[in-house]
Amino acid sequence: QAPMPGRRPERFRHVVIDEVQDFAPIEVRVLLDRMQPGASITLAGDTQQQLAEHAGFSSWSTFFREVGLEGVEVETLKVSYRSSVQIMQFAVSLLGRLQEDEEVRATRDGPPVELFRMTDRGACVALLSDVLRDLMANEPLASVAILTPSAIASDVYYQGLARADLPRLRRIREGEFPFKPGIEITEVSQVKGLEFDYVIALDVDAQNYPDTPTARRMLHVAATRAIHQLWMMSVG
């Protein structure tokens, strides 16, 4: 925010930046230049969830050096309180060579992660319609995320599921999550930092998720949004 004419720029005693792995060093440098002498800064992030390909974040040590931070202390969180053991084991396996050395522990068990291979999108929508209708009837307070790799795919699946007249079905386009029970269809890129009781990742195939660091991290983010149960579905 630009200062008012005739007023000095605001200075901060402490700044907290979340999801810092998706910031460029120069962006953080701008914030550091607005801090008071002797001020402190807290950076929180997960390099395994870096989705901004060109942000410029490579490692913590390199990042600290580029922004000119001294007296740095790094605390690694090793316990996952969101997802079950089964979901976390699967999510970590998706990272492959990108997995960090630190082992992450989960605190509870849950159902296995499942993969469903469908012949076409019509069959996929039909199965989802039946399952989600039963789920909403049995667990009306549940939150469900249907995650796709693109806005086009989200629109296609939303149109198909809307014809099934599912209750509390919402298409989320620009992060306008209501944080209410129901079924929300959106892209994986929209859900960083969020959590849902059930997650269904659609169109999980080599075309949409090739063996690249970005795609591996994208699927890792999708998987770790799930609290209780995770499904992956592919077509063809």
mmCIF file of C-alpha atoms in Angstrom:
data_model
loop_
_atom_site.group_PDB
_atom_site.id
_atom_site.type_symbol
_atom_site.label_atom_id
_atom_site.label_comp_id
_atom_site.label_asym_id
_atom_site.label_seq_id
_atom_site.Cartn_x
_atom_site.Cartn_y
_atom_site.Cartn_z
ATOM 1 C CA GLN A 1 0.000 0.000 0.000
ATOM 2 C CA ALA A 2 1.470 3.346 -1.032
ATOM 3 C CA PRO A 3 1.926 5.960 1.740
ATOM 4 C CA MET A 4 -0.284 9.042 1.778
ATOM 5 C CA PRO A 5 1.317 12.238 0.412
ATOM 6 C CA GLY A 6 3.422 13.899 3.072
ATOM 7 C CA ARG A 7 3.512 10.817 5.307
ATOM 8 C CA ARG A 8 6.438 8.541 5.929
ATOM 9 C CA PRO A 9 6.109 4.867 4.866
ATOM 10 C CA GLU A 10 4.794 2.545 7.557
ATOM 11 C CA ARG A 11 7.443 0.462 9.308
ATOM 12 C CA PHE A 12 6.870 -2.960 10.829
ATOM 13 C CA ARG A 13 8.263 -4.597 13.969
ATOM 14 C CA HIS A 14 7.459 -8.109 12.826
ATOM 15 C CA VAL A 15 6.279 -9.669 9.567
ATOM 16 C CA VAL A 16 4.895 -13.194 9.037
ATOM 17 C CA ILE A 17 4.910 -14.620 5.496
ATOM 18 C CA ASP A 18 3.110 -17.887 4.810
ATOM 19 C CA GLU A 19 3.596 -20.126 1.738
ATOM 20 C CA VAL A 20 6.963 -18.446 1.296
ATOM 21 C CA GLN A 21 8.144 -21.087 -1.183
ATOM 22 C CA ASP A 22 5.910 -19.435 -3.803
ATOM 23 C CA PHE A 23 7.494 -15.989 -3.334
ATOM 24 C CA ALA A 24 10.460 -14.659 -5.263
ATOM 25 C CA PRO A 25 13.364 -13.426 -3.105
ATOM 26 C CA ILE A 26 12.873 -9.897 -4.458
ATOM 27 C CA GLU A 27 9.271 -9.872 -3.189
ATOM 28 C CA VAL A 28 10.409 -10.725 0.327
ATOM 29 C CA ARG A 29 13.210 -8.175 0.029
ATOM 30 C CA VAL A 30 10.605 -5.448 -0.565
ATOM 31 C CA LEU A 31 8.888 -6.367 2.712
ATOM 32 C CA LEU A 32 12.184 -6.473 4.590
ATOM 33 C CA ASP A 33 12.938 -2.943 3.429
ATOM 34 C CA ARG A 34 9.764 -1.756 5.220
ATOM 35 C CA MET A 35 10.842 -3.099 8.623
ATOM 36 C CA GLN A 36 12.179 -1.207 11.602
ATOM 37 C CA PRO A 37 15.818 -1.616 12.712
ATOM 38 C CA GLY A 38 16.133 -4.741 14.832
ATOM 39 C CA ALA A 39 12.789 -6.127 13.659
ATOM 40 C CA SER A 40 12.162 -9.860 13.217
ATOM 41 C CA ILE A 41 10.501 -11.951 10.533
ATOM 42 C CA THR A 42 8.797 -15.349 10.500
ATOM 43 C CA LEU A 43 8.691 -17.377 7.285
ATOM 44 C CA ALA A 44 6.501 -20.466 6.948
ATOM 45 C CA GLY A 45 6.420 -22.768 3.971
ATOM 46 C CA ASP A 46 6.782 -26.237 2.528
ATOM 47 C CA THR A 47 9.156 -26.692 -0.388
ATOM 48 C CA GLN A 48 7.316 -29.900 -1.283
ATOM 49 C CA GLN A 49 4.210 -27.814 -2.044
ATOM 50 C CA GLN A 50 5.872 -25.279 -4.318
ATOM 51 C CA LEU A 51 3.491 -24.729 -7.233
ATOM 52 C CA ALA A 52 4.803 -21.437 -8.620
ATOM 53 C CA GLU A 53 7.371 -22.772 -11.087
ATOM 54 C CA HIS A 54 9.170 -19.481 -11.661
ATOM 55 C CA ALA A 55 9.087 -18.048 -8.146
ATOM 56 C CA GLY A 56 12.818 -18.570 -7.756
ATOM 57 C CA PHE A 57 12.738 -20.529 -4.478
ATOM 58 C CA SER A 58 15.270 -23.374 -4.627
ATOM 59 C CA SER A 59 16.202 -24.129 -1.011
ATOM 60 C CA TRP A 60 15.994 -22.484 2.395
ATOM 61 C CA SER A 61 19.730 -21.809 2.619
ATOM 62 C CA THR A 62 19.866 -20.231 -0.849
ATOM 63 C CA PHE A 63 16.726 -18.214 -0.162
ATOM 64 C CA PHE A 64 18.105 -16.811 3.097
ATOM 65 C CA ARG A 65 21.319 -15.829 1.370
ATOM 66 C CA GLU A 66 19.528 -14.102 -1.513
ATOM 67 C CA VAL A 67 17.313 -11.987 0.750
ATOM 68 C CA GLY A 68 20.197 -11.192 3.101
ATOM 69 C CA LEU A 69 18.790 -12.730 6.277
ATOM 70 C CA GLU A 70 21.109 -13.445 9.187
ATOM 71 C CA GLY A 71 20.534 -15.144 12.517
ATOM 72 C CA VAL A 72 18.203 -17.642 10.911
ATOM 73 C CA GLU A 73 16.624 -20.492 12.886
ATOM 74 C CA VAL A 74 14.831 -23.287 11.031
ATOM 75 C CA GLU A 75 12.226 -25.449 12.761
ATOM 76 C CA THR A 76 10.886 -28.412 10.772
ATOM 77 C CA LEU A 77 7.419 -29.673 11.671
ATOM 78 C CA LYS A 78 7.445 -33.474 11.536
ATOM 79 C CA VAL A 79 3.918 -34.396 12.632
ATOM 80 C CA SER A 80 0.885 -34.202 10.330
ATOM 81 C CA TYR A 81 -2.326 -33.689 12.273
ATOM 82 C CA ARG A 82 -4.572 -33.362 9.219
ATOM 83 C CA SER A 83 -4.335 -36.540 7.168
ATOM 84 C CA SER A 84 -4.311 -40.214 8.101
ATOM 85 C CA VAL A 85 -1.244 -42.453 7.940
ATOM 86 C CA GLN A 86 -2.489 -43.990 4.690
ATOM 87 C CA ILE A 87 -2.976 -40.619 3.009
ATOM 88 C CA MET A 88 0.386 -39.258 4.154
ATOM 89 C CA GLN A 89 2.282 -42.350 3.020
ATOM 90 C CA PHE A 90 0.696 -42.060 -0.403
ATOM 91 C CA ALA A 91 1.258 -38.286 -0.601
ATOM 92 C CA VAL A 92 4.937 -38.640 0.263
ATOM 93 C CA SER A 93 5.377 -41.440 -2.281
ATOM 94 C CA LEU A 94 4.118 -39.092 -5.007
ATOM 95 C CA LEU A 95 7.121 -36.822 -4.465
ATOM 96 C CA GLY A 96 9.690 -39.423 -5.456
ATOM 97 C CA ARG A 97 13.128 -37.809 -5.591
ATOM 98 C CA LEU A 98 11.622 -34.506 -4.398
ATOM 99 C CA GLN A 99 10.944 -35.925 -0.950
ATOM 100 C CA GLU A 100 12.852 -34.131 1.777
ATOM 101 C CA ASP A 101 14.965 -36.040 4.266
ATOM 102 C CA GLU A 102 12.712 -35.232 7.199
ATOM 103 C CA GLU A 103 10.194 -37.996 7.965
ATOM 104 C CA VAL A 104 6.630 -36.822 8.547
ATOM 105 C CA ARG A 105 4.524 -38.754 11.053
ATOM 106 C CA ALA A 106 0.734 -38.985 11.032
ATOM 107 C CA THR A 107 -1.308 -39.435 14.186
ATOM 108 C CA ARG A 108 -4.165 -41.740 13.137
ATOM 109 C CA ASP A 109 -5.230 -44.490 10.770
ATOM 110 C CA GLY A 110 -7.863 -44.315 8.047
ATOM 111 C CA PRO A 111 -9.180 -46.143 4.995
ATOM 112 C CA PRO A 112 -6.760 -46.898 2.146
ATOM 113 C CA VAL A 113 -6.243 -44.513 -0.739
ATOM 114 C CA GLU A 114 -8.110 -45.841 -3.769
ATOM 115 C CA LEU A 115 -7.698 -45.450 -7.531
ATOM 116 C CA PHE A 116 -10.692 -45.902 -9.854
ATOM 117 C CA ARG A 117 -10.131 -46.339 -13.595
ATOM 118 C CA MET A 118 -13.207 -45.370 -15.617
ATOM 119 C CA THR A 119 -13.852 -45.953 -19.318
ATOM 120 C CA ASP A 120 -15.152 -42.404 -19.956
ATOM 121 C CA ARG A 121 -16.201 -39.247 -18.168
ATOM 122 C CA GLY A 122 -19.849 -40.226 -18.294
ATOM 123 C CA ALA A 123 -19.126 -43.349 -16.247
ATOM 124 C CA CYS A 124 -17.040 -41.256 -13.865
ATOM 125 C CA VAL A 125 -19.848 -38.736 -13.327
ATOM 126 C CA ALA A 126 -22.401 -41.545 -12.852
ATOM 127 C CA LEU A 127 -20.321 -43.208 -10.137
ATOM 128 C CA LEU A 128 -19.605 -39.901 -8.398
ATOM 129 C CA SER A 129 -23.296 -38.959 -8.472
ATOM 130 C CA ASP A 130 -24.345 -42.151 -6.702
ATOM 131 C CA VAL A 131 -21.548 -42.083 -4.144
ATOM 132 C CA LEU A 132 -21.872 -38.387 -3.311
ATOM 133 C CA ARG A 133 -25.651 -38.527 -2.984
ATOM 134 C CA ASP A 134 -25.321 -41.319 -0.427
ATOM 135 C CA LEU A 135 -22.513 -39.499 1.371
ATOM 136 C CA MET A 136 -24.489 -36.250 1.684
ATOM 137 C CA ALA A 137 -27.481 -38.210 3.010
ATOM 138 C CA ASN A 138 -25.432 -40.093 5.590
ATOM 139 C CA GLU A 139 -23.016 -37.280 6.507
ATOM 140 C CA PRO A 140 -24.774 -33.948 5.873
ATOM 141 C CA LEU A 141 -21.990 -32.000 7.630
ATOM 142 C CA ALA A 142 -19.184 -33.456 5.509
ATOM 143 C CA SER A 143 -17.000 -31.295 3.300
ATOM 144 C CA VAL A 144 -15.998 -32.812 -0.049
ATOM 145 C CA ALA A 145 -13.482 -31.447 -2.543
ATOM 146 C CA ILE A 146 -13.502 -32.632 -6.149
ATOM 147 C CA LEU A 147 -10.162 -31.512 -7.544
ATOM 148 C CA THR A 148 -9.280 -31.288 -11.225
ATOM 149 C CA PRO A 149 -6.128 -30.271 -13.102
ATOM 150 C CA SER A 150 -7.770 -27.369 -14.991
ATOM 151 C CA ALA A 151 -10.681 -24.926 -15.013
ATOM 152 C CA ILE A 152 -12.027 -26.545 -18.189
ATOM 153 C CA ALA A 153 -12.156 -29.950 -16.506
ATOM 154 C CA SER A 154 -13.829 -28.433 -13.431
ATOM 155 C CA ASP A 155 -16.557 -26.898 -15.611
ATOM 156 C CA VAL A 156 -17.181 -30.188 -17.442
ATOM 157 C CA TYR A 157 -17.508 -32.216 -14.240
ATOM 158 C CA TYR A 158 -19.618 -29.543 -12.557
ATOM 159 C CA GLN A 159 -22.061 -29.516 -15.468
ATOM 160 C CA GLY A 160 -22.333 -33.299 -15.338
ATOM 161 C CA LEU A 161 -22.846 -33.479 -11.578
ATOM 162 C CA ALA A 162 -25.262 -30.540 -11.594
ATOM 163 C CA ARG A 163 -27.579 -32.574 -13.840
ATOM 164 C CA ALA A 164 -27.632 -35.226 -11.110
ATOM 165 C CA ASP A 165 -29.193 -32.648 -8.773
ATOM 166 C CA LEU A 166 -26.686 -33.238 -5.964
ATOM 167 C CA PRO A 167 -27.285 -31.215 -2.792
ATOM 168 C CA ARG A 168 -24.954 -28.335 -1.899
ATOM 169 C CA LEU A 169 -22.877 -28.664 -5.078
ATOM 170 C CA ARG A 170 -20.672 -25.618 -5.686
ATOM 171 C CA ARG A 171 -18.251 -24.626 -8.452
ATOM 172 C CA ILE A 172 -15.393 -22.629 -6.903
ATOM 173 C CA ARG A 173 -13.643 -20.379 -9.430
ATOM 174 C CA GLU A 174 -11.615 -17.702 -7.655
ATOM 175 C CA GLY A 175 -11.055 -19.065 -4.170
ATOM 176 C CA GLU A 176 -14.508 -18.022 -2.898
ATOM 177 C CA PHE A 177 -14.829 -20.997 -0.558
ATOM 178 C CA PRO A 178 -17.806 -20.620 1.833
ATOM 179 C CA PHE A 179 -16.291 -23.060 4.381
ATOM 180 C CA LYS A 180 -19.607 -24.847 4.730
ATOM 181 C CA PRO A 181 -20.595 -28.513 4.374
ATOM 182 C CA GLY A 182 -21.123 -29.620 0.809
ATOM 183 C CA ILE A 183 -19.399 -30.621 -2.424
ATOM 184 C CA GLU A 184 -16.983 -28.183 -4.017
ATOM 185 C CA ILE A 185 -15.462 -28.591 -7.476
ATOM 186 C CA THR A 186 -12.303 -26.646 -8.230
ATOM 187 C CA GLU A 187 -8.724 -26.910 -9.448
ATOM 188 C CA VAL A 188 -5.884 -28.262 -7.314
ATOM 189 C CA SER A 189 -4.137 -24.894 -7.569
ATOM 190 C CA GLN A 190 -7.006 -23.286 -5.612
ATOM 191 C CA VAL A 191 -6.840 -25.407 -2.458
ATOM 192 C CA LYS A 192 -3.397 -24.876 -0.949
ATOM 193 C CA GLY A 193 -3.698 -24.452 2.800
ATOM 194 C CA LEU A 194 -7.240 -25.846 2.930
ATOM 195 C CA GLU A 195 -8.610 -29.155 4.185
ATOM 196 C CA PHE A 196 -11.669 -31.278 3.465
ATOM 197 C CA ASP A 197 -13.147 -34.411 5.022
ATOM 198 C CA TYR A 198 -13.103 -36.184 1.656
ATOM 199 C CA VAL A 199 -11.030 -35.454 -1.451
ATOM 200 C CA ILE A 200 -11.563 -36.879 -4.942
ATOM 201 C CA ALA A 201 -8.847 -36.061 -7.468
ATOM 202 C CA LEU A 202 -10.064 -36.454 -11.062
ATOM 203 C CA ASP A 203 -8.286 -37.007 -14.389
ATOM 204 C CA VAL A 204 -5.215 -38.393 -12.653
ATOM 205 C CA ASP A 205 -3.225 -39.628 -15.644
ATOM 206 C CA ALA A 206 0.110 -39.115 -17.364
ATOM 207 C CA GLN A 207 -1.281 -36.416 -19.640
ATOM 208 C CA ASN A 208 -2.488 -34.153 -16.849
ATOM 209 C CA TYR A 209 0.190 -35.159 -14.344
ATOM 210 C CA PRO A 210 3.403 -35.993 -16.239
ATOM 211 C CA ASP A 211 6.546 -37.031 -14.375
ATOM 212 C CA THR A 212 7.728 -33.497 -13.630
ATOM 213 C CA PRO A 213 8.498 -31.778 -10.307
ATOM 214 C CA THR A 214 5.536 -29.423 -10.692
ATOM 215 C CA ALA A 215 3.041 -32.207 -11.419
ATOM 216 C CA ARG A 216 4.351 -34.341 -8.552
ATOM 217 C CA ARG A 217 3.980 -31.421 -6.139
ATOM 218 C CA MET A 218 0.517 -30.641 -7.518
ATOM 219 C CA LEU A 219 -0.713 -34.170 -6.801
ATOM 220 C CA HIS A 220 0.986 -34.061 -3.401
ATOM 221 C CA VAL A 221 -0.972 -30.903 -2.570
ATOM 222 C CA ALA A 222 -4.219 -32.539 -3.742
ATOM 223 C CA ALA A 223 -3.625 -35.622 -1.613
ATOM 224 C CA THR A 224 -2.729 -33.741 1.558
ATOM 225 C CA ARG A 225 -5.989 -31.752 1.518
ATOM 226 C CA ALA A 226 -7.851 -34.907 2.639
ATOM 227 C CA ILE A 227 -8.589 -35.474 6.318
ATOM 228 C CA HIS A 228 -10.350 -38.854 6.285
ATOM 229 C CA GLN A 229 -10.422 -40.382 2.806
ATOM 230 C CA LEU A 230 -8.778 -39.876 -0.586
ATOM 231 C CA TRP A 231 -9.874 -41.170 -3.979
ATOM 232 C CA MET A 232 -8.024 -40.812 -7.266
ATOM 233 C CA MET A 233 -9.913 -41.300 -10.535
ATOM 234 C CA SER A 234 -8.685 -41.611 -14.122
ATOM 235 C CA VAL A 235 -10.542 -41.863 -17.408
ATOM 236 C CA GLY A 236 -9.408 -44.080 -20.253
#
